[in-house]
CSV table of C-alpha atoms and ligand atoms in Angstrom, one decimal:
chain,number,residue,atom,x,y,z
A,1,UNK,CA,-12.8,50.0,87.5
A,2,UNK,CA,-14.1,52.4,90.1
A,3,UNK,CA,-17.3,50.6,90.8
A,4,UNK,CA,-17.7,48.4,93.8
A,5,UNK,CA,-17.8,44.8,92.6
A,6,UNK,CA,-17.8,43.4,96.1
A,7,UNK,CA,-21.1,44.9,97.3
A,8,UNK,CA,-23.8,42.7,98.9
A,9,UNK,CA,-26.0,40.2,97.1
A,10,UNK,CA,-28.9,42.7,96.9
A,11,UNK,CA,-27.1,44.5,94.2
A,12,UNK,CA,-27.5,43.3,90.6
A,13,UNK,CA,-24.1,43.2,88.9
A,14,UNK,CA,-25.5,44.4,85.5
A,15,UNK,CA,-28.8,46.0,84.7
A,16,UNK,CA,-29.6,46.6,81.1
A,17,UNK,CA,-32.4,49.0,80.2
A,18,UNK,CA,-33.8,48.5,76.7
A,19,UNK,CA,-35.3,45.9,74.5
A,20,UNK,CA,-33.5,46.5,71.2
A,21,UNK,CA,-30.3,45.2,69.5
A,22,UNK,CA,-27.9,47.2,71.7
A,23,UNK,CA,-29.4,45.7,74.8
A,24,UNK,CA,-29.1,42.1,73.5
A,25,UNK,CA,-25.6,42.5,72.2
A,26,UNK,CA,-24.5,44.0,75.5
A,27,UNK,CA,-25.4,40.8,77.2
A,28,UNK,CA,-23.2,38.9,74.8
A,29,UNK,CA,-20.4,41.4,75.5
A,30,UNK,CA,-20.7,40.9,79.3
A,31,UNK,CA,-20.8,37.1,79.1
A,32,UNK,CA,-17.6,36.9,77.0
A,33,UNK,CA,-15.6,37.6,80.2
A,34,UNK,CA,-18.1,37.5,83.1
A,35,UNK,CA,-20.0,34.2,83.1
A,36,UNK,CA,-21.5,34.5,86.6
A,37,UNK,CA,-22.3,38.2,87.4
A,38,UNK,CA,-26.1,38.7,87.7
A,39,UNK,CA,-27.8,40.4,84.8
A,40,UNK,CA,-31.3,41.8,84.7
A,41,UNK,CA,-32.8,43.1,81.4
A,42,UNK,CA,-35.5,45.7,81.8
A,43,UNK,CA,-37.6,46.6,78.8
A,44,UNK,CA,-40.7,48.5,78.1
A,45,UNK,CA,-41.9,46.3,75.3
A,46,UNK,CA,-43.7,43.1,76.3
A,47,UNK,CA,-41.4,40.9,74.1
A,48,UNK,CA,-37.8,39.8,73.8
A,49,UNK,CA,-35.3,42.1,72.3
A,50,UNK,CA,-35.4,42.3,68.5
A,51,UNK,CA,-33.8,44.0,65.5
A,52,UNK,CA,-35.8,46.6,63.6
A,53,UNK,CA,-34.6,46.6,59.9
A,54,UNK,CA,-36.9,43.6,58.9
A,55,UNK,CA,-39.9,45.6,60.1
A,56,UNK,CA,-39.8,47.8,57.0
A,57,UNK,CA,-38.3,45.2,54.6
A,58,UNK,CA,-38.7,41.4,54.7
A,59,UNK,CA,-41.2,41.1,57.5
A,60,UNK,CA,-43.3,44.0,56.1
A,61,UNK,CA,-43.4,42.4,52.6
A,62,UNK,CA,-44.1,39.0,54.0
A,63,UNK,CA,-40.8,37.6,52.7
A,64,UNK,CA,-39.5,36.8,56.2
A,65,UNK,CA,-41.2,35.7,59.4
A,66,UNK,CA,-41.5,38.5,61.9
A,67,UNK,CA,-40.0,36.1,64.5
A,68,UNK,CA,-36.7,36.1,62.6
A,69,UNK,CA,-36.2,39.7,64.0
A,70,UNK,CA,-35.7,38.4,67.5
A,71,UNK,CA,-32.0,38.6,68.4
A,72,UNK,CA,-32.1,35.4,70.6
A,73,UNK,CA,-34.9,33.1,71.7
A,74,UNK,CA,-36.1,32.8,75.3
A,75,UNK,CA,-33.9,29.8,76.1
A,76,UNK,CA,-30.8,31.8,75.2
A,77,UNK,CA,-31.5,34.3,78.0
A,78,UNK,CA,-32.1,31.4,80.4
A,79,UNK,CA,-28.8,29.7,79.3
A,80,UNK,CA,-27.0,33.0,79.9
A,81,UNK,CA,-28.5,33.4,83.3
A,82,UNK,CA,-30.4,36.6,82.4
A,83,UNK,CA,-33.5,37.7,84.4
A,84,UNK,CA,-36.0,39.2,82.1
A,85,UNK,CA,-38.3,42.1,83.1
A,86,UNK,CA,-40.4,42.5,80.0
A,87,UNK,CA,-43.2,45.1,79.7
A,88,UNK,CA,-41.8,47.0,82.7
A,89,UNK,CA,-40.3,50.3,81.7
A,90,UNK,CA,-37.8,51.9,84.0
A,91,UNK,CA,-39.3,55.1,85.2
A,92,UNK,CA,-36.5,56.8,87.1
A,93,UNK,CA,-32.8,56.6,87.8
A,94,UNK,CA,-30.9,57.6,90.9
A,95,UNK,CA,-27.3,57.6,89.4
A,96,UNK,CA,-25.6,58.5,92.7
A,97,UNK,CA,-27.5,55.8,94.6
A,98,UNK,CA,-27.1,53.2,91.8
A,99,UNK,CA,-30.8,52.6,91.9
A,100,UNK,CA,-33.3,52.2,89.1
A,101,UNK,CA,-37.1,52.2,89.6
A,102,UNK,CA,-39.5,50.3,87.4
A,103,UNK,CA,-43.1,51.1,86.5
A,104,UNK,CA,-44.3,48.3,88.8
A,105,UNK,CA,-42.6,50.0,91.7
A,106,UNK,CA,-39.6,47.6,91.9
A,107,UNK,CA,-36.4,49.3,92.9
A,108,UNK,CA,-33.3,47.7,91.4
A,109,UNK,CA,-29.9,48.3,92.9
A,110,UNK,CA,-27.1,47.9,90.4
A,111,UNK,CA,-23.4,47.8,90.1
A,112,UNK,CA,-23.3,48.7,86.5
A,113,UNK,CA,-26.1,50.0,84.3
A,114,UNK,CA,-26.5,50.3,80.5
A,115,UNK,CA,-28.9,52.7,79.0
A,116,UNK,CA,-29.9,51.3,75.7
A,117,UNK,CA,-33.3,52.9,75.4
A,118,UNK,CA,-33.1,53.7,71.7
A,119,UNK,CA,-35.4,56.2,70.0
A,120,UNK,CA,-39.1,56.9,69.5
A,121,UNK,CA,-40.8,57.9,66.4
A,122,UNK,CA,-41.5,61.6,66.2
A,123,UNK,CA,-45.2,62.4,66.1
A,124,UNK,CA,-46.9,64.3,63.3
A,125,UNK,CA,-48.8,67.0,65.1
A,126,UNK,CA,-51.6,68.0,62.8
A,127,UNK,CA,-55.4,67.8,63.1
A,128,UNK,CA,-56.6,64.2,62.3
A,129,UNK,CA,-53.3,62.6,63.2
A,130,UNK,CA,-55.1,60.3,65.7
A,131,UNK,CA,-57.5,58.9,63.1
A,132,UNK,CA,-57.6,55.2,62.5
A,133,UNK,CA,-55.3,54.3,59.7
A,134,UNK,CA,-52.6,56.8,60.6
A,135,UNK,CA,-49.6,54.6,61.4
A,136,UNK,CA,-46.0,54.8,62.6
A,137,UNK,CA,-43.3,52.2,62.1
A,138,UNK,CA,-40.9,51.6,65.0
A,139,UNK,CA,-42.2,48.5,66.9
A,140,UNK,CA,-43.1,45.0,65.8
A,141,UNK,CA,-46.8,45.3,66.2
A,142,UNK,CA,-46.8,48.5,64.1
A,143,UNK,CA,-45.1,46.5,61.3
A,144,UNK,CA,-47.8,43.8,61.6
A,145,UNK,CA,-50.5,46.4,61.6
A,146,UNK,CA,-49.1,48.1,58.5
A,147,UNK,CA,-48.6,44.9,56.6
A,148,UNK,CA,-52.3,44.0,57.1
A,149,UNK,CA,-53.2,47.3,55.4
A,150,UNK,CA,-50.8,47.1,52.5
A,151,UNK,CA,-53.3,45.4,50.2
A,152,UNK,CA,-53.6,45.5,46.4
A,153,UNK,CA,-55.1,48.9,45.4
A,154,UNK,CA,-54.9,50.5,48.8
A,155,UNK,CA,-54.1,54.2,48.7
A,156,UNK,CA,-51.1,54.9,50.8
A,157,UNK,CA,-49.8,58.4,51.7
A,158,UNK,CA,-46.3,58.3,53.2
A,159,UNK,CA,-45.3,61.4,55.2
A,160,UNK,CA,-41.6,62.0,55.0
A,161,UNK,CA,-39.1,60.8,52.4
A,162,UNK,CA,-36.4,59.6,54.8
A,163,UNK,CA,-35.2,56.0,55.1
A,164,UNK,CA,-38.4,54.7,56.7
A,165,UNK,CA,-40.7,56.5,54.3
A,166,UNK,CA,-38.8,55.3,51.3
A,167,UNK,CA,-38.6,51.7,52.5
A,168,UNK,CA,-42.3,51.7,53.3
A,169,UNK,CA,-43.0,53.2,49.8
A,170,UNK,CA,-41.1,50.4,48.2
A,171,UNK,CA,-42.9,47.7,50.2
A,172,UNK,CA,-46.3,49.3,49.5
A,173,UNK,CA,-45.6,49.4,45.8
A,174,UNK,CA,-44.6,45.8,45.8
A,175,UNK,CA,-47.9,45.0,47.5
A,176,UNK,CA,-49.8,46.8,44.7
A,177,UNK,CA,-50.7,49.9,46.6
A,178,UNK,CA,-51.0,53.4,45.1
A,179,UNK,CA,-48.3,55.4,46.9
A,180,UNK,CA,-47.8,59.2,47.3
A,181,UNK,CA,-44.9,60.5,49.4
A,182,UNK,CA,-45.3,64.0,50.9
A,183,UNK,CA,-42.0,65.7,51.7
A,184,UNK,CA,-41.4,69.4,52.6
A,185,UNK,CA,-37.9,69.4,51.1
A,186,UNK,CA,-37.0,69.3,47.4
A,187,UNK,CA,-35.7,65.7,47.3
A,188,UNK,CA,-35.7,62.6,49.4
A,189,UNK,CA,-33.0,62.2,52.1
A,190,UNK,CA,-31.7,65.7,51.3
A,191,UNK,CA,-29.9,66.3,54.6
A,192,UNK,CA,-27.8,63.1,54.3
A,193,UNK,CA,-27.4,62.7,50.5
A,194,UNK,CA,-27.6,66.1,49.0
A,195,UNK,CA,-29.6,67.1,45.9
A,196,UNK,CA,-27.9,65.0,43.3
A,197,UNK,CA,-28.1,61.6,45.1
A,198,UNK,CA,-31.5,62.6,46.5
A,199,UNK,CA,-32.8,63.1,43.0
A,200,UNK,CA,-31.6,59.6,42.1
A,201,UNK,CA,-33.7,58.2,44.9
A,202,UNK,CA,-36.7,60.1,43.6
A,203,UNK,CA,-36.2,58.7,40.2
A,204,UNK,CA,-35.7,55.1,41.5
A,205,UNK,CA,-39.1,55.4,43.2
A,206,UNK,CA,-40.8,57.2,40.4
A,207,UNK,CA,-39.6,54.3,38.1
A,208,UNK,CA,-41.6,52.0,40.4
A,209,UNK,CA,-44.7,54.2,40.2
A,210,UNK,CA,-44.4,56.3,43.4
A,211,UNK,CA,-45.7,59.9,43.2
A,212,UNK,CA,-43.9,62.6,45.2
A,213,UNK,CA,-45.2,65.9,46.5
A,214,UNK,CA,-42.0,67.7,47.2
A,215,UNK,CA,-42.0,71.1,48.9
A,216,UNK,CA,-45.3,70.3,50.6
A,217,UNK,CA,-46.2,69.4,54.2
A,218,UNK,CA,-49.3,68.0,55.8
A,219,UNK,CA,-51.9,70.6,56.8
A,220,UNK,CA,-54.4,68.1,58.2
A,221,UNK,CA,-55.6,64.5,57.9
A,222,UNK,CA,-59.3,64.0,57.0
A,223,UNK,CA,-61.8,61.3,57.9
A,224,UNK,CA,-64.6,60.7,60.4
A,225,UNK,CA,-63.2,57.7,62.4
A,226,UNK,CA,-60.8,56.4,59.8
A,227,UNK,CA,-58.6,58.4,57.5
A,228,UNK,CA,-59.9,59.3,54.1
A,229,UNK,CA,-57.4,61.8,52.9
A,230,UNK,CA,-54.4,64.0,53.5
A,231,UNK,CA,-54.6,67.8,52.9
A,232,UNK,CA,-51.2,69.2,52.0
A,233,UNK,CA,-50.0,72.7,52.7
A,234,UNK,CA,-50.7,73.5,49.0
A,235,UNK,CA,-54.4,72.8,49.7
A,236,UNK,CA,-54.6,69.6,47.6
A,237,UNK,CA,-56.4,66.6,49.1
A,238,UNK,CA,-54.7,63.2,48.6
A,239,UNK,CA,-57.2,60.4,49.0
A,240,UNK,CA,-55.8,57.8,51.5
A,241,UNK,CA,-56.8,54.6,53.1
A,242,UNK,CA,-53.5,54.5,55.1
A,243,UNK,CA,-51.1,57.2,56.2
A,244,UNK,CA,-47.6,56.2,57.3
A,245,UNK,CA,-45.7,58.8,59.2
A,246,UNK,CA,-41.9,58.7,59.0
A,247,UNK,CA,-40.8,62.1,60.1
A,248,UNK,CA,-37.7,61.2,62.2
A,249,UNK,CA,-37.0,59.9,65.6
A,250,UNK,CA,-36.0,61.3,69.0
A,251,UNK,CA,-33.5,59.6,71.3
A,252,UNK,CA,-35.0,58.3,74.6
A,253,UNK,CA,-32.8,60.4,76.9
A,254,UNK,CA,-35.5,60.9,79.7
A,255,UNK,CA,-34.0,58.6,82.3
A,256,UNK,CA,-30.5,60.1,81.9
A,257,UNK,CA,-31.8,63.6,82.0
A,258,UNK,CA,-33.9,62.9,85.1
A,259,UNK,CA,-30.7,61.5,86.8
A,260,UNK,CA,-28.6,64.6,85.9
A,261,UNK,CA,-26.5,62.6,83.4
A,262,UNK,CA,-25.2,64.9,80.6
A,263,UNK,CA,-27.2,64.8,77.3
A,264,UNK,CA,-26.5,66.7,74.1
A,265,UNK,CA,-28.4,65.2,71.3
A,266,UNK,CA,-28.1,61.8,73.0
A,267,UNK,CA,-26.5,60.6,76.2
A,268,UNK,CA,-22.9,61.8,76.2
A,269,UNK,CA,-20.3,59.0,76.7
A,270,UNK,CA,-16.5,58.6,76.2
A,271,UNK,CA,-15.0,56.3,73.7
A,272,UNK,CA,-15.7,53.3,75.9
A,273,UNK,CA,-19.4,54.2,76.0
A,274,UNK,CA,-19.2,55.3,79.6
A,275,UNK,CA,-21.1,58.3,80.8
A,276,UNK,CA,-19.6,60.6,83.4
A,277,UNK,CA,-21.9,59.0,86.1
A,278,UNK,CA,-20.3,56.2,88.0
A,279,UNK,CA,-21.3,52.8,86.7
A,280,UNK,CA,-23.5,54.0,83.9
A,281,UNK,CA,-22.9,53.3,80.2
A,282,UNK,CA,-25.0,54.1,77.1
A,283,UNK,CA,-25.1,52.5,73.7
A,284,UNK,CA,-27.1,52.3,70.5
A,285,UNK,CA,-29.4,55.0,69.1
A,286,UNK,CA,-29.5,56.9,72.4
A,287,UNK,CA,-25.7,57.3,72.9
A,288,UNK,CA,-23.6,60.2,71.7
A,289,UNK,CA,-20.2,58.6,71.9
A,290,UNK,CA,-16.8,60.1,71.5
A,291,UNK,CA,-15.3,59.1,68.2
A,292,UNK,CA,-11.5,59.1,68.2
A,293,UNK,CA,-11.4,58.9,64.4
A,294,UNK,CA,-13.8,61.8,63.9
A,295,UNK,CA,-12.5,63.8,66.8
A,296,UNK,CA,-16.1,64.6,68.0
A,297,UNK,CA,-19.1,63.1,69.6
A,298,UNK,CA,-21.5,61.4,67.3
A,299,UNK,CA,-24.9,59.8,67.6
A,300,UNK,CA,-25.8,57.2,65.0
A,301,UNK,CA,-29.4,55.9,64.4
A,302,UNK,CA,-28.4,52.7,62.6
A,303,UNK,CA,-28.2,48.9,63.0
A,304,UNK,CA,-24.5,48.5,63.0
A,305,UNK,CA,-24.0,51.0,65.8
A,306,UNK,CA,-26.6,49.2,68.0
A,307,UNK,CA,-24.9,45.9,67.2
A,308,UNK,CA,-21.3,46.8,67.6
A,309,UNK,CA,-21.9,49.5,70.2
A,310,UNK,CA,-24.0,47.2,72.4
A,311,UNK,CA,-21.3,44.6,72.3
A,312,UNK,CA,-18.6,47.1,73.0
A,313,UNK,CA,-20.5,48.5,76.0
A,314,UNK,CA,-21.1,45.1,77.4
A,315,UNK,CA,-17.4,44.3,77.2
A,316,UNK,CA,-16.5,47.6,78.8
A,317,UNK,CA,-19.0,47.0,81.6
A,318,UNK,CA,-17.4,43.7,82.3
A,319,UNK,CA,-14.0,45.3,82.7
A,320,UNK,CA,-12.5,44.8,79.2
A,321,UNK,CA,-10.4,47.7,77.9
A,322,UNK,CA,-12.6,49.0,75.0
A,323,UNK,CA,-12.2,51.8,72.6
A,324,UNK,CA,-15.3,52.0,70.4
A,325,UNK,CA,-14.2,53.7,67.3
A,326,UNK,CA,-16.1,52.5,64.2
A,327,UNK,CA,-16.6,54.4,61.0
A,328,UNK,CA,-20.4,54.9,61.1
A,329,UNK,CA,-22.2,52.5,58.7
A,330,UNK,CA,-25.7,51.8,57.5
A,331,UNK,CA,-27.5,49.9,54.8
A,332,UNK,CA,-30.9,50.0,53.1
A,333,UNK,CA,-32.8,47.8,50.7
A,334,UNK,CA,-35.4,49.3,48.3
A,335,UNK,CA,-36.8,47.2,45.4
A,336,UNK,CA,-33.8,45.5,43.7
A,337,UNK,CA,-31.4,48.1,45.1
A,338,UNK,CA,-29.1,47.4,48.0
A,339,UNK,CA,-26.9,50.1,49.4
A,340,UNK,CA,-24.3,50.6,52.1
A,341,UNK,CA,-23.0,53.9,53.4
A,342,UNK,CA,-20.0,54.5,55.6
A,343,UNK,CA,-18.6,57.7,57.0
A,344,UNK,CA,-19.9,60.9,58.6
A,345,UNK,CA,-20.6,64.3,57.1
A,346,UNK,CA,-21.1,66.7,60.0
A,347,UNK,CA,-24.2,68.9,59.6
A,348,UNK,CA,-23.4,72.1,57.8
A,349,UNK,CA,-20.3,70.7,56.0
A,350,UNK,CA,-20.1,71.9,52.5
A,351,UNK,CA,-19.1,68.6,51.0
A,352,UNK,CA,-18.9,68.0,47.2
A,353,UNK,CA,-20.4,64.8,45.8
A,354,UNK,CA,-18.2,62.8,43.5
A,355,UNK,CA,-20.0,60.0,41.5
A,356,UNK,CA,-18.3,56.9,40.4
A,357,UNK,CA,-20.2,55.1,37.7
A,358,UNK,CA,-23.6,55.9,36.1
A,359,UNK,CA,-26.5,56.3,38.5
A,360,UNK,CA,-29.1,55.5,35.8
A,361,UNK,CA,-28.0,51.9,35.7
A,362,UNK,CA,-28.6,51.5,39.5
A,363,UNK,CA,-24.9,50.5,40.0
A,364,UNK,CA,-22.8,53.3,41.2
A,365,UNK,CA,-20.9,54.8,44.1
A,366,UNK,CA,-21.0,58.3,45.6
A,367,UNK,CA,-18.5,60.0,47.8
A,368,UNK,CA,-18.8,63.1,49.9
A,369,UNK,CA,-15.5,64.9,49.8
A,370,UNK,CA,-13.8,68.1,50.9
A,371,UNK,CA,-10.7,69.6,49.2
A,372,UNK,CA,-7.4,68.9,50.9
A,373,UNK,CA,-3.8,69.3,49.6
A,374,UNK,CA,-3.7,68.5,45.9
A,375,UNK,CA,-6.8,66.4,46.0
A,376,UNK,CA,-9.8,65.6,48.1
A,377,UNK,CA,-10.5,63.8,51.3
A,378,UNK,CA,-13.4,61.4,51.6
A,379,UNK,CA,-15.8,62.0,54.5
A,380,UNK,CA,-18.3,59.4,53.5
A,381,UNK,CA,-19.0,57.0,50.6
A,382,UNK,CA,-21.9,54.9,49.5
A,383,UNK,CA,-22.3,52.1,47.0
A,384,UNK,CA,-25.5,51.1,45.2
A,385,UNK,CA,-25.3,47.5,44.1
A,386,UNK,CA,-21.5,47.6,43.9
A,387,UNK,CA,-20.8,45.0,46.6
A,388,UNK,CA,-17.6,44.3,48.4
A,389,UNK,CA,-16.5,47.9,48.3
A,390,UNK,CA,-17.5,49.2,51.7
A,391,UNK,CA,-14.4,48.1,53.5
A,392,UNK,CA,-12.3,50.2,51.2
A,393,UNK,CA,-14.7,53.2,51.8
A,394,UNK,CA,-14.2,52.8,55.5
A,395,UNK,CA,-10.4,52.7,55.1
A,396,UNK,CA,-10.5,55.9,53.0
A,397,UNK,CA,-12.5,57.6,55.7
A,398,UNK,CA,-10.6,56.3,58.7
A,399,UNK,CA,-7.1,56.9,57.2
A,400,UNK,CA,-8.1,60.4,56.0
A,401,UNK,CA,-6.5,59.6,52.7
A,402,UNK,CA,-6.1,62.4,50.2
A,403,UNK,CA,-7.0,61.1,46.8
A,404,UNK,CA,-7.1,62.5,43.2
A,405,UNK,CA,-10.6,63.5,42.5
A,406,UNK,CA,-10.5,62.0,38.9
A,407,UNK,CA,-9.2,58.7,40.1
A,408,UNK,CA,-11.9,58.5,42.8
A,409,UNK,CA,-14.5,59.1,40.1
A,410,UNK,CA,-13.0,56.5,37.7
A,411,UNK,CA,-14.7,53.0,38.1
A,412,UNK,CA,-11.7,51.5,36.3
A,413,UNK,CA,-9.4,52.5,39.2
A,414,UNK,CA,-9.7,49.9,41.9
A,415,UNK,CA,-10.7,51.5,45.2
A,416,UNK,CA,-8.0,49.5,46.9
A,417,UNK,CA,-5.4,51.4,44.8
A,418,UNK,CA,-6.5,54.6,46.5
A,419,UNK,CA,-6.5,53.4,50.1
B,1,FAD,C1,-38.5,50.1,60.7
B,1,FAD,C2,-37.0,50.3,60.9
B,1,FAD,C3,-36.1,49.9,59.9
B,1,FAD,C4,-34.8,50.1,60.1
B,1,FAD,N1,-33.9,49.8,59.1
B,1,FAD,C5,-32.6,50.0,59.2
B,1,FAD,C6,-31.7,49.6,58.1
B,1,FAD,O1,-32.1,49.1,57.1
B,1,FAD,N2,-30.4,49.8,58.3
B,1,FAD,C7,-29.9,50.4,59.5
B,1,FAD,O2,-28.7,50.5,59.6
B,1,FAD,N3,-30.7,50.8,60.5
B,1,FAD,C8,-32.1,50.6,60.4
B,1,FAD,N4,-32.9,50.9,61.4
B,1,FAD,C9,-32.4,51.6,62.6
B,1,FAD,C10,-32.0,50.5,63.6
B,1,FAD,O3,-33.0,49.6,63.8
B,1,FAD,C11,-31.8,51.2,65.0
B,1,FAD,O4,-30.7,52.0,64.9
B,1,FAD,C12,-31.7,50.2,66.1
B,1,FAD,O5,-32.9,49.6,66.3
B,1,FAD,C13,-31.2,50.9,67.4
B,1,FAD,O6,-31.2,49.9,68.4
B,1,FAD,P1,-31.2,50.3,69.9
B,1,FAD,O7,-31.1,49.0,70.7
B,1,FAD,O8,-30.2,51.3,70.2
B,1,FAD,O9,-32.6,50.9,70.2
B,1,FAD,P2,-34.1,50.4,69.9
B,1,FAD,O10,-34.1,49.4,68.8
B,1,FAD,O11,-34.9,51.7,69.7
B,1,FAD,O12,-34.5,49.7,71.2
B,1,FAD,C14,-34.7,50.5,72.4
B,1,FAD,C15,-35.6,49.7,73.4
B,1,FAD,O13,-35.6,50.3,74.6
B,1,FAD,C16,-36.9,50.3,75.1
B,1,FAD,N5,-37.0,51.4,76.1
B,1,FAD,C17,-37.1,52.7,75.9
B,1,FAD,N6,-37.2,53.4,77.1
B,1,FAD,C18,-37.3,52.4,78.0
B,1,FAD,C19,-37.4,52.5,79.5
B,1,FAD,N7,-37.5,53.6,80.1
B,1,FAD,N8,-37.4,51.3,80.2
B,1,FAD,C20,-37.2,50.1,79.5
B,1,FAD,N9,-37.1,50.0,78.2
B,1,FAD,C21,-37.1,51.2,77.5
B,1,FAD,C22,-37.8,50.5,73.9
B,1,FAD,O14,-39.1,50.1,74.2
B,1,FAD,C23,-37.0,49.6,72.9
B,1,FAD,O15,-37.5,48.2,73.1
B,1,FAD,C24,-34.3,50.7,61.2
B,1,FAD,C25,-35.2,51.2,62.2
B,1,FAD,C26,-36.6,51.0,62.0
B,1,FAD,C27,-37.5,51.4,63.1
């Protein structure tokens, strides 16, 4: 390590900035090998670190207690000798001076710093977007606020047919709401899934009573104090009691940028999640890490990357030799459908979709492939309700296996035979 671990007591050994999963897992990673170094956790939110997937699923539907989203209870932090600075965002970073300033004016001097500042929901910038009843879903209190409004018969307009939009649509339908999704593109999740699989998602939701307005955006939101309707770019007015905006997220790179640390769609790190600044690491949604397998930097906005990347960063900060090289992975639950996806299709890649099984039965797999040699190479694969397959998908991607297209498409050929 090139950081000075023998500096005076005024320096905190590890400062973690962030209150999400990556931050919490980093503490676990540090404590695996360093049980005594001082740790301070600095977070903007006035609560302990928590995971976000339940906010649009179990907790939103009332199936799970919101408290189950916390990664650890308060005692765990005390037991692991972690000083908590909740509700106190870091406002500036001096990377050369190893100093972090917090909103209350505190200056923290650190040996090693983790930036796990995650992402923020992108704002919908149209007239009326600040009316009461226009909601976002990123933080715990937003999930609670939305849950209170998802009552039987409520008219919900969801803006954006991405993961958050679709999961909210499913929760709202299960709560008995009338749901319309407005999406400028021609299908849900078009950028990730392509037309064919995107169309399957649309059918899944239509089958549960969701209406879609594809090819339309939001012109303005109407209401006096509270929202009453959404005017789309086609001029139609959709009556609404609640509007949920899910139009993507932006990585919180401000601290790094202010400190002159390189960012490029995320904070740029090597494959041990270290930035080029001495003693500074980044992990989770905010990090663009060097993937050895993919041969490029990638930024992944999903749970597994926060979980595994946070742990890896903590280990690396504590001096373990770490190469963080997962095949990117995510999951989603909508109605009675559970899915997992592994792999990475770089933007602009002309990948063909190979289906395995019949989508109409809600049990199938999809692979995104490119031609190679006598067959095809799998860039990514997803299963819908075909459990225990994702390890094989990850192997196909990692090993860059060239497979026969027909065998890939044939549900009677075990995936393990192809890997
Ligand atoms: C509703 C919802 C549902 C999701 N469902 C799924 C799913 O089903 N599957 C899946 O794979 N992924 C899902 N995700 C994505 C997943 O939750 C994220 O990838 C994950 O939360 C990223 O964790 P993180 O720790 O990197 O960042 P975050 O969880 O965003 O946490 C970052 C934290 O840093 C804090 N922070 C920011 N700036 C500062 C600062 N200057 N000083 C101090 N603190 C700061 C923030 O307040 C926040 O607490 C979901 C996300 C949401 C919002």
